[in-house]
Each structure stands twice: as C-alpha cells, then as structure tokens.
Short mmCIF file of C-alpha atoms and ligand atoms in Angstrom, two decimals:
data_model
loop_
_atom_site.label_atom_id
_atom_site.label_comp_id
_atom_site.label_asym_id
_atom_site.label_seq_id
_atom_site.Cartn_x
_atom_site.Cartn_y
_atom_site.Cartn_z
CA MET H 1 -28.77 24.56 -123.16
CA SER H 2 -30.99 25.56 -126.01
CA GLY H 3 -29.62 27.85 -128.67
CA THR H 4 -32.99 29.51 -129.16
CA GLY H 5 -35.46 29.50 -126.30
CA ASP H 6 -32.94 30.67 -123.70
CA GLY H 7 -31.28 33.28 -125.84
CA GLY H 8 -34.17 35.72 -126.20
CA TRP H 9 -33.96 35.70 -130.00
CA ARG H 10 -36.99 36.90 -131.92
CA THR H 11 -36.59 34.46 -134.78
CA ILE H 12 -38.67 31.31 -134.64
CA PHE H 13 -35.97 28.72 -135.00
CA GLU H 14 -37.21 25.73 -136.97
CA PRO H 15 -35.37 22.87 -135.22
CA PHE H 16 -34.61 21.05 -138.47
CA ARG H 17 -32.91 21.62 -141.79
CA ILE H 18 -34.48 20.60 -145.06
CA LYS H 19 -33.32 17.52 -146.96
CA SER H 20 -36.19 17.03 -149.36
CA VAL H 21 -38.27 19.83 -150.83
CA GLU H 22 -41.65 19.98 -152.49
CA PRO H 23 -42.45 22.89 -154.83
CA LEU H 24 -45.33 25.23 -154.00
CA HIS H 25 -47.86 26.10 -156.69
CA PHE H 26 -48.17 29.72 -157.69
CA THR H 27 -51.31 31.09 -159.31
CA THR H 28 -52.48 34.55 -160.37
CA VAL H 29 -55.44 36.40 -158.86
CA ALA H 30 -57.32 35.84 -162.13
CA GLU H 31 -56.70 32.08 -161.95
CA ARG H 32 -57.86 32.00 -158.34
CA GLU H 33 -60.99 33.96 -159.18
CA ALA H 34 -61.80 31.46 -161.92
CA ALA H 35 -61.22 28.59 -159.47
CA LEU H 36 -63.55 30.21 -156.96
CA GLU H 37 -66.29 30.61 -159.55
CA ARG H 38 -65.87 27.00 -160.61
CA THR H 39 -66.13 25.67 -157.02
CA GLY H 40 -69.09 27.85 -156.06
CA TYR H 41 -66.82 29.87 -153.74
CA ASN H 42 -66.13 26.82 -151.57
CA VAL H 43 -62.43 26.21 -150.91
CA PHE H 44 -63.08 22.52 -150.14
CA GLY H 45 -63.70 22.16 -153.89
CA LEU H 46 -60.24 23.44 -154.88
CA ALA H 47 -57.56 21.13 -156.17
CA ALA H 48 -54.59 21.19 -153.78
CA ARG H 49 -52.41 22.37 -156.66
CA GLU H 50 -54.51 25.55 -156.84
CA VAL H 51 -53.51 26.39 -153.23
CA LEU H 52 -50.25 28.13 -152.25
CA ILE H 53 -50.32 27.73 -148.45
CA ASP H 54 -52.74 25.07 -147.24
CA LEU H 55 -53.99 25.67 -143.70
CA LEU H 56 -57.13 23.54 -144.06
CA THR H 57 -56.02 21.14 -141.35
CA ASP H 58 -53.06 20.00 -139.26
CA SER H 59 -54.22 16.39 -139.64
CA GLY H 60 -52.08 14.04 -141.71
CA THR H 61 -50.43 17.02 -143.41
CA GLY H 62 -47.14 17.06 -141.49
CA ALA H 63 -43.63 16.39 -142.80
CA MET H 64 -41.88 13.23 -141.66
CA SER H 65 -38.28 13.21 -140.47
CA ALA H 66 -35.29 11.42 -141.99
CA GLU H 67 -35.56 8.89 -139.13
CA GLN H 68 -39.21 8.27 -139.95
CA TRP H 69 -38.41 7.67 -143.61
CA ALA H 70 -35.61 5.33 -142.55
CA ALA H 71 -38.09 3.50 -140.31
CA ILE H 72 -40.46 3.24 -143.27
CA MET H 73 -37.79 1.25 -145.10
CA ARG H 74 -37.53 -1.07 -142.10
CA GLY H 75 -41.30 -1.69 -142.21
CA ASP H 76 -42.02 -5.38 -141.72
CA GLU H 77 -45.10 -6.23 -143.76
CA SER H 78 -45.73 -9.67 -142.25
CA TYR H 79 -49.42 -10.30 -141.76
CA ALA H 80 -49.10 -11.39 -138.12
CA GLY H 81 -46.58 -10.50 -135.42
CA ALA H 82 -44.40 -8.20 -137.54
CA GLU H 83 -41.36 -6.54 -135.99
CA SER H 84 -42.93 -3.19 -136.81
CA TRP H 85 -45.88 -4.16 -134.67
CA GLU H 86 -43.54 -4.94 -131.77
CA ARG H 87 -41.89 -1.56 -132.08
CA PHE H 88 -45.26 0.21 -132.34
CA THR H 89 -46.91 -1.50 -129.40
CA ALA H 90 -43.79 -0.98 -127.25
CA ALA H 91 -43.77 2.75 -128.08
CA VAL H 92 -47.46 3.16 -127.22
CA THR H 93 -47.31 1.09 -124.02
CA ASN H 94 -44.14 2.85 -122.89
CA LEU H 95 -45.84 6.22 -123.34
CA THR H 96 -49.32 5.43 -122.02
CA GLY H 97 -48.67 2.62 -119.55
CA LEU H 98 -51.65 0.81 -121.09
CA ALA H 99 -51.18 -2.88 -121.82
CA HIS H 100 -53.56 -3.32 -124.74
CA VAL H 101 -52.77 -1.52 -128.00
CA ILE H 102 -55.13 -1.71 -130.95
CA PRO H 103 -53.83 -0.13 -134.17
CA VAL H 104 -56.36 1.59 -136.44
CA HIS H 105 -56.25 3.54 -139.69
CA GLN H 106 -57.10 6.85 -138.00
CA GLY H 107 -58.63 8.33 -134.85
CA ARG H 108 -62.27 7.92 -135.75
CA ALA H 109 -61.82 4.16 -136.26
CA ALA H 110 -60.68 3.91 -132.62
CA GLU H 111 -63.79 5.87 -131.62
CA ARG H 112 -66.09 3.67 -133.68
CA ILE H 113 -64.73 0.44 -132.21
CA LEU H 114 -64.68 1.73 -128.63
CA PHE H 115 -68.21 3.16 -128.65
CA ALA H 116 -69.69 0.15 -130.48
CA GLU H 117 -68.58 -1.91 -127.47
CA THR H 118 -69.46 0.55 -124.69
CA VAL H 119 -72.30 2.92 -125.62
CA LYS H 120 -76.02 2.14 -125.90
CA LEU H 121 -79.33 4.00 -126.00
CA GLY H 122 -79.79 6.03 -122.80
CA ASP H 123 -76.06 6.44 -122.17
CA VAL H 124 -74.33 9.79 -121.93
CA VAL H 125 -70.62 10.41 -122.58
CA PRO H 126 -69.33 13.68 -121.09
CA ASN H 127 -66.24 15.38 -122.54
CA ASN H 128 -64.64 18.81 -122.19
CA THR H 129 -65.74 19.19 -125.83
CA HIS H 130 -66.28 16.33 -128.25
CA PHE H 131 -64.59 16.56 -131.62
CA ASP H 132 -67.15 16.12 -134.47
CA THR H 133 -66.26 12.49 -135.20
CA THR H 134 -66.31 11.55 -131.51
CA ARG H 135 -69.78 13.04 -131.16
CA ALA H 136 -70.98 11.41 -134.39
CA ASN H 137 -69.72 7.96 -133.34
CA ILE H 138 -71.43 8.19 -129.93
CA GLU H 139 -74.67 9.35 -131.55
CA TYR H 140 -74.42 6.56 -134.11
CA ASP H 141 -74.58 4.12 -131.19
CA ARG H 142 -77.59 6.11 -129.90
CA GLY H 143 -75.77 7.61 -126.94
CA GLU H 144 -75.69 11.27 -125.97
CA ALA H 145 -72.44 13.20 -126.45
CA LEU H 146 -72.42 15.89 -123.76
CA ASP H 147 -70.02 18.86 -123.88
CA LEU H 148 -69.06 20.26 -120.48
CA PRO H 149 -66.48 22.97 -121.29
CA CYS H 150 -65.33 25.20 -118.43
CA GLU H 151 -66.86 28.66 -118.20
CA ALA H 152 -63.86 30.53 -119.64
CA ALA H 153 -64.14 28.49 -122.85
CA GLY H 154 -67.22 30.47 -123.91
CA ASP H 155 -65.34 33.79 -124.02
CA THR H 156 -62.98 33.90 -127.00
CA GLN H 157 -61.12 36.86 -125.47
CA ALA H 158 -60.58 35.52 -121.92
CA GLU H 159 -56.84 35.04 -121.34
CA ALA H 160 -57.22 31.98 -119.08
CA PRO H 161 -54.32 29.50 -119.28
CA PHE H 162 -56.39 26.31 -119.44
CA LYS H 163 -59.56 27.09 -121.33
CA GLY H 164 -59.67 23.49 -122.54
CA ASN H 165 -60.65 22.24 -119.07
CA ILE H 166 -63.83 20.34 -118.36
CA ASP H 167 -66.30 21.93 -115.92
CA VAL H 168 -65.73 19.68 -112.91
CA GLU H 169 -68.80 20.92 -111.03
CA ARG H 170 -71.15 20.10 -113.88
CA LEU H 171 -69.43 16.76 -114.36
CA GLU H 172 -69.89 15.97 -110.69
CA ALA H 173 -73.59 16.92 -110.85
CA LEU H 174 -74.04 14.64 -113.87
CA LEU H 175 -72.32 11.70 -112.16
CA ALA H 176 -74.26 12.23 -108.90
CA GLU H 177 -77.49 11.99 -110.85
CA ARG H 178 -76.76 9.49 -113.63
CA ALA H 179 -73.53 7.59 -112.93
CA LEU H 180 -75.05 4.33 -114.15
CA ASP H 181 -75.73 5.88 -117.58
CA VAL H 182 -72.14 7.06 -118.02
CA PRO H 183 -69.95 4.36 -119.64
CA MET H 184 -66.88 6.61 -119.49
CA VAL H 185 -65.72 10.20 -119.07
CA PHE H 186 -63.66 11.68 -121.93
CA LEU H 187 -61.08 14.45 -121.97
CA THR H 188 -59.88 15.83 -125.31
CA VAL H 189 -56.33 17.21 -125.14
CA THR H 190 -55.92 19.77 -126.48
CA ASN H 191 -59.54 20.86 -126.83
CA ASN H 192 -59.69 21.31 -130.61
CA THR H 193 -63.28 22.49 -130.90
CA ILE H 194 -62.79 25.53 -128.68
CA GLY H 195 -59.52 26.59 -130.29
CA GLY H 196 -56.81 24.06 -129.44
CA GLN H 197 -56.88 25.13 -125.79
CA PRO H 198 -55.06 22.97 -123.21
CA VAL H 199 -56.36 21.00 -120.24
CA SER H 200 -54.44 21.41 -116.98
CA MET H 201 -53.02 18.45 -115.11
CA ALA H 202 -54.96 19.63 -112.05
CA ASN H 203 -58.16 19.30 -114.06
CA VAL H 204 -57.19 15.78 -115.19
CA ARG H 205 -56.48 14.80 -111.58
CA GLU H 206 -59.83 16.17 -110.39
CA VAL H 207 -61.63 14.23 -113.09
CA ARG H 208 -59.67 11.09 -112.17
CA ALA H 209 -60.76 11.46 -108.54
CA LEU H 210 -64.41 11.78 -109.60
CA CYS H 211 -64.09 8.76 -111.88
CA ASP H 212 -62.62 6.77 -108.97
CA ARG H 213 -65.45 7.82 -106.70
CA TYR H 214 -68.10 6.70 -109.18
CA GLU H 215 -66.07 3.79 -110.60
CA ILE H 216 -66.21 5.09 -114.16
CA PRO H 217 -63.29 4.77 -116.59
CA LEU H 218 -61.50 7.89 -117.81
CA PHE H 219 -60.56 8.10 -121.50
CA ILE H 220 -58.26 10.61 -123.15
CA ASP H 221 -58.59 11.72 -126.78
CA ALA H 222 -54.86 12.25 -127.21
CA ALA H 223 -54.74 13.66 -130.77
CA ARG H 224 -52.67 16.68 -129.60
CA PHE H 225 -51.31 15.34 -126.31
CA ALA H 226 -47.76 16.64 -126.81
CA GLU H 227 -48.91 20.22 -127.44
CA ASN H 228 -51.05 19.95 -124.31
CA CYS H 229 -48.03 18.78 -122.29
CA TRP H 230 -45.98 21.72 -123.55
CA PHE H 231 -48.66 24.15 -122.32
CA VAL H 232 -48.65 22.38 -118.94
CA ILE H 233 -44.88 22.91 -118.70
CA GLN H 234 -45.22 26.58 -119.67
CA ARG H 235 -48.27 27.48 -117.63
CA GLU H 236 -48.92 25.12 -114.72
CA GLU H 237 -47.22 25.45 -111.37
CA GLY H 238 -44.81 22.65 -110.57
CA TYR H 239 -44.12 21.55 -114.17
CA ALA H 240 -41.54 24.08 -115.40
CA ASP H 241 -38.64 21.68 -114.86
CA ARG H 242 -40.30 18.57 -116.22
CA THR H 243 -39.66 17.13 -119.68
CA PRO H 244 -42.53 16.71 -122.14
CA THR H 245 -42.10 12.93 -121.88
CA GLU H 246 -42.44 13.01 -118.10
CA VAL H 247 -45.53 15.18 -118.32
CA ALA H 248 -47.07 12.95 -121.00
CA LYS H 249 -46.47 9.86 -118.88
CA GLU H 250 -48.14 11.52 -115.92
CA LEU H 251 -51.09 12.58 -118.10
CA PHE H 252 -51.65 9.06 -119.39
CA SER H 253 -51.16 7.52 -115.94
CA TYR H 254 -54.62 8.88 -115.07
CA ALA H 255 -56.30 7.22 -118.06
CA ASP H 256 -58.00 3.85 -118.41
CA GLY H 257 -58.01 4.24 -122.16
CA VAL H 258 -56.72 6.45 -124.97
CA THR H 259 -58.03 7.13 -128.48
CA MET H 260 -55.40 8.59 -130.76
CA SER H 261 -55.28 10.11 -134.20
CA ALA H 262 -51.60 9.69 -135.07
CA LYS H 263 -52.19 12.16 -137.94
CA LYS H 264 -51.63 14.96 -135.43
CA ASP H 265 -49.16 14.38 -132.59
CA GLY H 266 -48.10 11.01 -134.01
CA LEU H 267 -46.32 13.08 -136.70
CA ALA H 268 -47.58 10.60 -139.29
CA ASN H 269 -49.68 11.02 -142.40
CA ILE H 270 -52.09 8.24 -141.46
CA GLY H 271 -52.81 6.00 -138.49
CA GLY H 272 -54.04 5.89 -134.93
CA PHE H 273 -54.69 3.57 -132.03
CA LEU H 274 -56.96 2.62 -129.19
CA ALA H 275 -55.08 1.77 -125.99
CA LEU H 276 -56.88 0.08 -123.09
CA ARG H 277 -56.28 -1.13 -119.56
CA ASP H 278 -59.25 -3.50 -119.28
CA ASP H 279 -58.58 -7.06 -120.57
CA ASP H 280 -62.19 -7.91 -121.32
CA LEU H 281 -62.95 -4.67 -123.18
CA ALA H 282 -59.71 -5.07 -125.15
CA ALA H 283 -60.69 -8.60 -126.21
CA ARG H 284 -64.07 -7.35 -127.44
CA CYS H 285 -62.54 -4.41 -129.29
CA ARG H 286 -59.98 -6.69 -130.95
CA ALA H 287 -62.74 -8.94 -132.21
CA LEU H 288 -64.43 -5.95 -133.82
CA LEU H 289 -61.08 -4.73 -135.15
CA ILE H 290 -60.60 -7.96 -137.08
CA LEU H 291 -64.05 -7.56 -138.59
CA THR H 292 -63.48 -4.12 -140.07
CA GLU H 293 -59.85 -2.95 -139.79
CA GLY H 294 -57.53 -5.95 -139.89
CA PHE H 295 -55.58 -8.46 -137.83
CA PRO H 296 -54.71 -7.13 -134.32
CA THR H 297 -51.00 -6.68 -135.10
CA TYR H 298 -51.56 -4.23 -137.95
CA GLY H 299 -55.14 -2.91 -137.68
CA GLY H 300 -55.83 -0.75 -140.69
CA LEU H 301 -52.15 0.03 -141.28
CA ALA H 302 -49.13 -1.16 -143.21
CA GLY H 303 -46.07 -2.23 -141.19
CA ARG H 304 -44.26 0.89 -142.42
CA ASP H 305 -47.03 3.13 -141.03
CA LEU H 306 -46.61 1.49 -137.62
CA GLU H 307 -42.88 2.32 -137.81
CA ALA H 308 -43.49 5.96 -138.76
CA ILE H 309 -45.87 6.41 -135.82
CA ALA H 310 -43.57 4.69 -133.30
CA GLN H 311 -40.80 7.08 -134.32
CA GLY H 312 -43.16 10.09 -134.49
CA LEU H 313 -44.40 9.56 -130.93
CA GLU H 314 -40.82 10.02 -129.73
CA GLU H 315 -39.97 13.03 -131.90
CA VAL H 316 -43.12 14.92 -131.01
CA LEU H 317 -41.95 15.13 -127.38
CA ASP H 318 -38.68 16.88 -128.28
CA PRO H 319 -38.78 20.21 -126.38
CA GLU H 320 -37.16 22.10 -129.27
CA TYR H 321 -39.86 20.86 -131.62
CA LEU H 322 -42.65 21.81 -129.20
CA ARG H 323 -41.12 25.24 -128.55
CA TYR H 324 -41.07 25.95 -132.30
CA ARG H 325 -44.55 24.49 -132.75
CA VAL H 326 -46.36 26.53 -130.11
CA ARG H 327 -44.27 29.64 -130.79
CA THR H 328 -45.38 29.58 -134.43
CA ALA H 329 -49.06 29.86 -133.49
CA GLU H 330 -48.29 32.62 -130.94
CA TYR H 331 -46.25 34.53 -133.51
CA LEU H 332 -48.94 34.34 -136.19
CA ALA H 333 -51.57 35.47 -133.68
CA GLN H 334 -49.39 38.41 -132.61
CA ARG H 335 -48.92 39.50 -136.22
CA CYS H 336 -52.70 39.37 -136.69
CA TRP H 337 -53.28 41.48 -133.55
CA ASP H 338 -50.70 43.99 -134.82
CA ALA H 339 -52.78 44.29 -138.00
CA GLY H 340 -55.95 44.95 -135.98
CA VAL H 341 -57.35 41.46 -136.43
CA GLU H 342 -58.66 39.67 -133.37
CA THR H 343 -58.19 35.96 -132.74
CA VAL H 344 -59.30 33.45 -130.15
CA ARG H 345 -57.09 34.15 -127.11
CA PRO H 346 -54.73 32.82 -126.04
CA PRO H 347 -53.69 31.14 -129.31
CA GLY H 348 -53.91 27.35 -129.16
CA GLY H 349 -51.30 24.80 -130.12
CA HIS H 350 -52.24 23.79 -133.62
CA ALA H 351 -54.09 26.72 -135.12
CA VAL H 352 -54.93 30.41 -135.01
CA TYR H 353 -58.63 31.24 -135.13
CA LEU H 354 -59.39 34.65 -136.65
CA ASP H 355 -62.45 36.52 -135.44
CA ALA H 356 -64.24 37.46 -138.65
CA GLY H 357 -66.09 40.25 -136.84
CA SER H 358 -62.83 42.19 -136.50
CA MET H 359 -62.01 41.71 -140.19
CA VAL H 360 -65.29 42.38 -141.95
CA PRO H 361 -67.46 44.19 -139.36
CA HIS H 362 -69.85 45.43 -142.08
CA LEU H 363 -71.03 41.88 -142.88
CA HIS H 364 -73.99 40.62 -140.89
CA ARG H 365 -74.21 36.99 -139.80
CA ASP H 366 -76.67 36.06 -142.51
CA ARG H 367 -74.02 37.05 -145.08
CA PHE H 368 -71.53 34.51 -143.67
CA PRO H 369 -68.69 36.85 -142.62
CA ALA H 370 -66.22 34.07 -141.72
CA HIS H 371 -66.87 32.39 -145.06
CA ALA H 372 -66.27 35.74 -146.77
CA VAL H 373 -62.86 35.98 -145.06
CA VAL H 374 -61.97 32.42 -146.12
CA VAL H 375 -62.77 33.25 -149.76
CA GLU H 376 -60.78 36.48 -149.56
CA LEU H 377 -57.68 34.82 -148.04
CA TYR H 378 -57.69 32.53 -151.05
CA ARG H 379 -58.44 35.23 -153.61
CA VAL H 380 -55.80 37.63 -152.29
CA GLY H 381 -53.05 35.19 -151.27
CA GLY H 382 -53.84 31.61 -152.33
CA ILE H 383 -54.25 30.60 -148.67
CA ARG H 384 -56.77 27.88 -147.82
CA ALA H 385 -58.43 28.13 -144.39
CA VAL H 386 -61.66 26.78 -142.86
CA GLU H 387 -64.82 28.57 -141.81
CA VAL H 388 -65.95 27.72 -138.28
CA GLY H 389 -69.17 29.67 -138.01
CA SER H 390 -72.66 29.91 -139.48
CA VAL H 391 -71.88 27.85 -142.57
CA MET H 392 -70.56 24.96 -140.47
CA PHE H 393 -73.04 25.13 -137.58
CA GLY H 394 -76.04 27.00 -139.01
CA PRO H 395 -78.05 29.14 -136.57
CA ALA H 396 -76.42 27.25 -133.63
CA ALA H 397 -73.09 28.99 -134.36
CA THR H 398 -71.86 31.01 -131.39
CA HIS H 399 -68.90 32.62 -133.15
CA GLU H 400 -67.77 33.53 -136.67
CA LEU H 401 -64.22 32.18 -136.84
CA VAL H 402 -61.66 31.29 -139.50
CA ARG H 403 -59.28 28.48 -138.56
CA LEU H 404 -55.72 28.71 -139.84
CA ALA H 405 -54.46 25.22 -138.93
CA LEU H 406 -50.70 24.74 -139.00
CA PRO H 407 -49.33 21.53 -140.54
CA ARG H 408 -46.39 20.17 -138.51
CA ARG H 409 -42.82 20.93 -139.70
CA VAL H 410 -44.09 22.01 -143.14
CA TYR H 411 -43.98 25.79 -143.32
CA THR H 412 -41.18 28.11 -142.20
CA GLN H 413 -41.33 31.50 -140.56
CA SER H 414 -41.27 33.19 -144.00
CA HIS H 415 -44.41 31.32 -144.96
CA ILE H 416 -46.04 32.40 -141.71
CA ASP H 417 -44.94 36.01 -142.35
CA TYR H 418 -46.63 35.78 -145.74
CA VAL H 419 -49.84 34.47 -144.17
CA ALA H 420 -49.82 37.39 -141.73
CA GLU H 421 -49.29 39.82 -144.61
CA VAL H 422 -52.26 38.40 -146.48
CA VAL H 423 -54.47 38.59 -143.37
CA ALA H 424 -53.48 42.25 -143.00
CA ALA H 425 -54.12 42.91 -146.70
CA VAL H 426 -57.60 41.39 -146.50
CA ARG H 427 -58.38 43.55 -143.49
CA ALA H 428 -57.09 46.66 -145.29
CA ARG H 429 -59.47 46.09 -148.20
CA ARG H 430 -62.34 44.95 -145.97
CA GLU H 431 -64.89 47.39 -147.43
CA GLN H 432 -64.62 45.58 -150.78
CA VAL H 433 -65.17 42.12 -149.25
CA PRO H 434 -68.63 40.90 -150.28
CA GLY H 435 -71.00 38.78 -148.23
CA TYR H 436 -72.33 35.48 -149.56
CA ARG H 437 -75.56 33.60 -150.04
CA ILE H 438 -75.91 29.83 -150.39
CA THR H 439 -77.16 28.72 -153.81
CA TRP H 440 -77.11 24.97 -153.10
CA GLU H 441 -76.61 22.87 -149.99
CA PRO H 442 -76.75 19.17 -149.11
CA PRO H 443 -79.00 17.90 -146.28
CA TYR H 444 -76.15 17.63 -143.74
CA LEU H 445 -72.51 18.73 -143.23
CA ARG H 446 -73.12 21.49 -145.72
CA HIS H 447 -69.78 23.25 -145.31
CA PHE H 448 -67.97 20.59 -147.34
CA THR H 449 -70.02 20.88 -150.52
CA ALA H 450 -72.36 23.90 -150.38
CA ARG H 451 -72.16 26.39 -153.25
CA PHE H 452 -72.24 30.15 -152.73
CA GLU H 453 -72.46 33.39 -154.66
CA PRO H 454 -71.26 36.83 -153.63
CA ILE H 455 -73.85 39.46 -152.77
CA ALA H 456 -73.01 42.81 -154.33
CA GLY H 457 -73.17 45.94 -152.19
N1 F0G Z 501 -60.13 13.84 -132.08
C1 F0G Z 501 -59.72 15.10 -132.30
C2 F0G Z 501 -59.51 16.03 -131.15
C3 F0G Z 501 -59.52 15.55 -133.62
O1 F0G Z 501 -59.14 16.81 -133.84
C4 F0G Z 501 -59.72 14.64 -134.69
C5 F0G Z 501 -59.51 15.07 -136.08
C6 F0G Z 501 -60.13 13.33 -134.39
C7 F0G Z 501 -60.32 12.96 -133.07
C8 F0G Z 501 -60.38 12.31 -135.47
O2 F0G Z 501 -59.21 11.81 -135.94
O3 F0G Z 501 -59.20 12.50 -138.36
O4 F0G Z 501 -57.67 10.70 -137.50
O5 F0G Z 501 -60.10 10.28 -137.72
N2 F0G Z 501 -59.36 16.29 -136.43
C9 F0G Z 501 -59.04 16.81 -137.76
C10 F0G Z 501 -59.06 18.31 -137.78
C11 F0G Z 501 -59.84 16.19 -138.86
O6 F0G Z 501 -58.92 18.90 -138.88
O7 F0G Z 501 -59.18 18.94 -136.72
P1 F0G Z 501 -59.03 11.30 -137.47
#
C-alpha cells in the first residue's frame, strides 16, 4: 500500500530522497532587469545561471536516479554490438513489442529518418496534433502535416478527460477520400501542443480499427507515454486496477511504429529511438541511420546513454513517480486558480499553461500579453517560462498562453509553492505590467531570437 496516495495527505510526496545537490543561482531584481535589457526582453537569451527556477522545457532537463548513474558507469562503449545496446534494445522491445529498434540522438532524428523513407510530395500525415519538429520534418519531405484534434481540444476551459484525442470522424473522412496518400496515421501521447492532454485507450483502439480497415500503419509519438498511461488509469473505465506497465504495453500493442524522445519519459538528458514492426522499412531506416547518426547498435548515442535510457524507461512507469509527477501539475494549477489566474483545464501531465488574459486583461493582443507575463515572471521571481501565443504563432495564434513546463524529479513542492507565489504576485501588480513591441525579428521562428521593448502606459 502506498504511504501517500491512499492516505489522503495534502503534501505532494516526492518519491525520492536527494543524494546529490546542485546550487540554484540567486539574483536581485536589479540584476534581472539588466539581464532583460541586455537580451531585448527575450528569456531565451538569458544565461541559465541568471535563472532561479527554469521551466522553459521538460525535455532533457530531468534528474537521473542513482541506478541510472550506476548504469552510466556500466556503459559499454564498443562500436558494434555493445552490451549496453543489448540492454537498450531489450528494454524497448519488451515495452513496445516492436522487433526493430533504431537508437537516435533525440526524437526529431527518429522523425527525420522515418519521414525521409515514407513521405513524399502529395502525401498527408494526420495526427491528433503534430509537435513542431514532427510537422517540420514532414513538410521538409514535402508532405502535409494535418492536425485533427478532437472538438474539446479547442476550448481551453472544457473539463473533458481526454482532450488529447484525435477526431475519429474527420480521420475516417480523410481515409475514405485519400487513403492512398496517407503513409501512416500518427498519435502523439500526450498531446503536447494542446497542453499535455492525454489520449484515451478507446481512441487509440478506434484509430487502430480504422488503420486496419484501410491497411495503413499506426505510429505513436511516445515522448510522454507514461504520463498518458497514468491518465488512462485515473480517468478511463476499466483501467483503475492496471499497472502503468500493463497499460503502456497495451498502448504500444496497437502501434506499428514508435518515435520517442527519451529526453521526456525516457528520464534521460539526451537520446531517443525509432521502433518498427516492418522488416523492410526498418532495413531502409537503418541504412539512413548509418549515414547520419551512427552504426545501428548505438545510433547517435554513447553506450552510457543507452544504459541511462534503458533504466529510465523502467523507472518512469513506477506508480509512485507518476502520482507525484501528475499531482505536481495539478497542485500548481490549483494554486494559480486560487490566485485568480486561469490555466488550460484540466492541467496536463508535464506543464501548466497560464491564460495570459486572466493575468493582464488590460493588454491587447498586439501588445503580446503572454510575452509580457513571461518577462514579468522573470523580473519578479527569476522564473523562466515560454510564451505560446502571438509571438510564437503570429496572427495564427488562437490563445495567449504561458507554459510552465516541469522538469522531471528536479524541483520539490517548496519550489512549486514559490512559483505559485510569484504567479500570484505578478497578477497582483498586473496594472504595472507593460505591453511589448518587437524591435527586431528573424524571418522565421521569431520567438527564439526576437528583441522587444516595453511600451509605456
Ligand atoms: N514529440 C513531442 C511530442 C515533443 O514534445 C518533442 C519535443 C519532440 C517530439 C521532439 O523531440 O526534442 O528530443 O527532438 N518537445 C520539447 C518541448 C522540445 O519542449 O516540448 P526532441
């Protein structure tokens, strides 16, 4: 029996104790203001040492366990057929049931190799919602990346349990009309782009049935598969008594292929893989792998990285870890609501998305309200977050959000309490929060390097 989840305690119980610590970097408001001026009010330009709590991403920023560090020491750095490779490929095949495992340096390398071999001009790849790099890699091969999110996904306030689902009706209509142009159907679990929302197992099964009917392979972008499985256990009928490992195995049993960024639910700082059922496709992908990543038994990784991922894939399915993980996002969201700040609902697995409209209602869209909140979180509390709004998407933006992504096993409940306090403090002084104008921007992906200046009044 669990000492935490069953006991009704309010405390978020981090299911680990700390063996190795890393100091945080404290700065004064004056130092942070100087840093903001220097970077043109763009937090991507900050040095990490200028940041106190870094919520820029949950990717590659997690803490490894003692067992992972021990595995690192066991890393076999042989060029071909290393023991670490055997352990890695066994872990991935055991989890996914897929025979062919292709190690890569991170998720987007799996995407690049897969789409180079499968997508051509005139093709369309549907997904619940493509992550940016998935979309970019499909478009690079001149295919169309089509998002088919379910209806509830469009409403940030709808309390639906599985807002990450794909719209099965629209998928069916697409396949009925253009099945020959669809090299594969993708499902991204959890659905990062719409707020880390989960996909239900029922949805996966429906998509599998459609794929069978039209003889099209189903691929899963598994970056946050374990968090998705936890939501299935919590929210979907018939799964309450299943273990995360059982649910994950069922999830992957429906897939013909998996792309994975091990920087998320691999609990590693780098790495990923492409896992495939089809022998011929695997042979072609391996040939391309050798060209750009490395020999098939290490891909773009060191033997020690393979070890860390093999171990991470096991640890990430520990129910106590997942309880703490998902509870942390819920808790932070609740603290924000208590302070009068709205978020995407329900909170996702890896991040809380603040609705800038509820924090700085006086700022119009053309003054970049979500960007203004990002700057203020840094100025007031040294917190680094990401704008997901008009700066990132331009006029196509549908919402003005601020993503607070939670690195895995890095921050404790006190850190999260501090973040909530800073969010509340920013809201309390909202009248003083200025809007921004862009003073310089690059031709594409402007959010990374654009420069801004505050607009007085
Ligand atoms: N798929 C999803 C759903 C992702 O969220 C990411 C990365 C990738 C693929 C690409 O993996 O970074 O290892 O090449 N997401 C990060 C983020 C960057 O901050 O959300 P990668």
